[in-house]
Amino acid sequence: MPRRWTVRSLCTLFAATVAVALPAHASAQPAPPGLAPDALRVAATADSPDTAAAVDALLDAAKNPAGIIEDLLYPPRNTPQPFMEPAPTFGLGCGGGITPYAMTTGWAQPGPNVNPDVAIGQLKIFVSPTIPVQPARADLKFVWLNMDNFRGGIETLDDTIGGVPQLSKTVNTGTGPVLSALFGSVEYVNGTFCQVVYTMGGFFA
């Protein structure tokens, strides 16, 4: 006997078909930004020994975060957050004149913010030149680790305007407390070359 299809049975069949055909699309969630620790170590090793050392230091600090996480909890939104300490910086003229020493300061602007434009889950990283001279080239690295999900990344502060390095970068870290490190170098148009030694930062995105 041919089966009689009722409205109810058709609706049941349709619902079952949708449930089977669409689960991958309905349940798929975008992965949070960054790399898992093992992948982060691989990427750091491929980048440079300094980057590998910075990532190892962050991951080691994350194992014993007492005194770090507390400093990152509930900071004011839309408020620039400085690195924990200025970065020692070496190179003839980096402190002005022939002074071979300076301290490089940096900070992060968390979102949401309009000027500069920063979304929630992002940090815009800024570094100040140590002398009043236009940068010609820069290789400043920002290594980060989100303490909520232990995913991290490696960024170069490569923003430019008209070809001029701005010593800044917007980084997708995801929301939460972010442990980070800054290091690298800046060369100025007058030939001054400054090596920026590793310093750490604790921010809240």
PDB file of N, CA and C in Angstrom, residues 69 72-73 75 77 81 110 120-123 145-149 173-179 202-205:
ATOM      1  N   ILE A  69      48.615  38.116  36.496  1.00  0.00           N
ATOM      2  CA  ILE A  69      47.197  38.163  36.172  1.00  0.00           C
ATOM      3  C   ILE A  69      46.485  39.218  37.009  1.00  0.00           C
ATOM      4  N   LEU A  72      46.399  42.499  35.572  1.00  0.00           N
ATOM      5  CA  LEU A  72      45.689  42.654  34.316  1.00  0.00           C
ATOM      6  C   LEU A  72      44.176  42.707  34.490  1.00  0.00           C
ATOM      7  N   LEU A  73      43.674  42.440  35.672  1.00  0.00           N
ATOM      8  CA  LEU A  73      42.238  42.351  35.856  1.00  0.00           C
ATOM      9  C   LEU A  73      41.574  43.719  35.913  1.00  0.00           C
ATOM     10  N   PRO A  75      41.173  46.581  34.093  1.00  0.00           N
ATOM     11  CA  PRO A  75      41.696  47.938  33.889  1.00  0.00           C
ATOM     12  C   PRO A  75      40.623  48.777  33.214  1.00  0.00           C
ATOM     13  N   ARG A  77      38.505  50.571  30.528  1.00  0.00           N
ATOM     14  CA  ARG A  77      38.360  50.424  29.088  1.00  0.00           C
ATOM     15  C   ARG A  77      38.757  51.722  28.395  1.00  0.00           C
ATOM     16  N   GLN A  81      47.444  51.484  27.920  1.00  0.00           N
ATOM     17  CA  GLN A  81      48.091  50.688  28.953  1.00  0.00           C
ATOM     18  C   GLN A  81      49.581  50.557  28.613  1.00  0.00           C
ATOM     19  N   PRO A 110      43.610  49.529  23.972  1.00  0.00           N
ATOM     20  CA  PRO A 110      42.617  48.467  23.782  1.00  0.00           C
ATOM     21  C   PRO A 110      41.343  49.011  23.146  1.00  0.00           C
ATOM     22  N   ILE A 120      36.916  45.705  19.951  1.00  0.00           N
ATOM     23  CA  ILE A 120      37.026  44.811  21.109  1.00  0.00           C
ATOM     24  C   ILE A 120      37.774  43.547  20.686  1.00  0.00           C
ATOM     25  N   GLY A 121      38.694  43.103  21.525  1.00  0.00           N
ATOM     26  CA  GLY A 121      39.508  41.940  21.183  1.00  0.00           C
ATOM     27  C   GLY A 121      40.759  42.298  20.415  1.00  0.00           C
ATOM     28  N   GLN A 122      41.027  43.590  20.271  1.00  0.00           N
ATOM     29  CA  GLN A 122      42.248  44.055  19.604  1.00  0.00           C
ATOM     30  C   GLN A 122      43.058  44.942  20.536  1.00  0.00           C
ATOM     31  N   LEU A 123      44.354  45.007  20.273  1.00  0.00           N
ATOM     32  CA  LEU A 123      45.261  45.969  20.900  1.00  0.00           C
ATOM     33  C   LEU A 123      46.015  46.682  19.793  1.00  0.00           C
ATOM     34  N   LEU A 145      50.559  36.509  24.189  1.00  0.00           N
ATOM     35  CA  LEU A 145      49.920  35.273  24.636  1.00  0.00           C
ATOM     36  C   LEU A 145      48.654  35.647  25.398  1.00  0.00           C
ATOM     37  N   ASN A 146      47.498  35.208  24.891  1.00  0.00           N
ATOM     38  CA  ASN A 146      46.227  35.446  25.573  1.00  0.00           C
ATOM     39  C   ASN A 146      46.121  34.451  26.727  1.00  0.00           C
ATOM     40  N   MET A 147      46.014  34.986  27.940  1.00  0.00           N
ATOM     41  CA  MET A 147      46.047  34.127  29.116  1.00  0.00           C
ATOM     42  C   MET A 147      44.723  33.391  29.347  1.00  0.00           C
ATOM     43  N   ASP A 148      43.673  33.762  28.632  1.00  0.00           N
ATOM     44  CA  ASP A 148      42.405  33.059  28.761  1.00  0.00           C
ATOM     45  C   ASP A 148      42.397  31.738  27.997  1.00  0.00           C
ATOM     46  N   ASN A 149      43.065  31.717  26.842  1.00  0.00           N
ATOM     47  CA  ASN A 149      43.018  30.497  26.020  1.00  0.00           C
ATOM     48  C   ASN A 149      44.401  29.977  25.623  1.00  0.00           C
ATOM     49  N   THR A 173      44.186  39.947  19.309  1.00  0.00           N
ATOM     50  CA  THR A 173      44.586  39.046  20.392  1.00  0.00           C
ATOM     51  C   THR A 173      43.411  38.258  20.956  1.00  0.00           C
ATOM     52  N   GLY A 174      42.189  38.667  20.637  1.00  0.00           N
ATOM     53  CA  GLY A 174      41.026  38.149  21.345  1.00  0.00           C
ATOM     54  C   GLY A 174      40.898  38.843  22.687  1.00  0.00           C
ATOM     55  N   THR A 175      39.702  38.768  23.274  1.00  0.00           N
ATOM     56  CA  THR A 175      39.472  39.449  24.546  1.00  0.00           C
ATOM     57  C   THR A 175      40.153  38.715  25.694  1.00  0.00           C
ATOM     58  N   GLY A 176      40.462  39.483  26.746  1.00  0.00           N
ATOM     59  CA  GLY A 176      41.052  38.892  27.937  1.00  0.00           C
ATOM     60  C   GLY A 176      42.423  39.453  28.244  1.00  0.00           C
ATOM     61  N   PRO A 177      43.048  38.941  29.310  1.00  0.00           N
ATOM     62  CA  PRO A 177      44.387  39.395  29.676  1.00  0.00           C
ATOM     63  C   PRO A 177      45.430  38.881  28.697  1.00  0.00           C
ATOM     64  N   VAL A 178      46.345  39.744  28.313  1.00  0.00           N
ATOM     65  CA  VAL A 178      47.353  39.417  27.296  1.00  0.00           C
ATOM     66  C   VAL A 178      48.746  39.699  27.861  1.00  0.00           C
ATOM     67  N   LEU A 179      49.560  38.664  27.910  1.00  0.00           N
ATOM     68  CA  LEU A 179      50.962  38.805  28.289  1.00  0.00           C
ATOM     69  C   LEU A 179      51.774  38.976  27.009  1.00  0.00           C
ATOM     70  N   GLY A 202      51.775  43.683  30.094  1.00  0.00           N
ATOM     71  CA  GLY A 202      50.562  42.997  30.502  1.00  0.00           C
ATOM     72  C   GLY A 202      49.384  43.890  30.187  1.00  0.00           C
ATOM     73  N   PHE A 203      48.497  43.429  29.307  1.00  0.00           N
ATOM     74  CA  PHE A 203      47.390  44.273  28.828  1.00  0.00           C
ATOM     75  C   PHE A 203      46.076  43.511  28.954  1.00  0.00           C
ATOM     76  N   PHE A 204      44.975  44.252  28.774  1.00  0.00           N
ATOM     77  CA  PHE A 204      43.671  43.638  28.785  1.00  0.00           C
ATOM     78  C   PHE A 204      42.917  44.077  27.543  1.00  0.00           C
ATOM     79  N   ALA A 205      42.651  43.126  26.644  1.00  0.00           N
ATOM     80  CA  ALA A 205      42.007  43.457  25.363  1.00  0.00           C
ATOM     81  C   ALA A 205      40.493  43.319  25.480  1.00  0.00           C
TER      82      ALA A 205
END
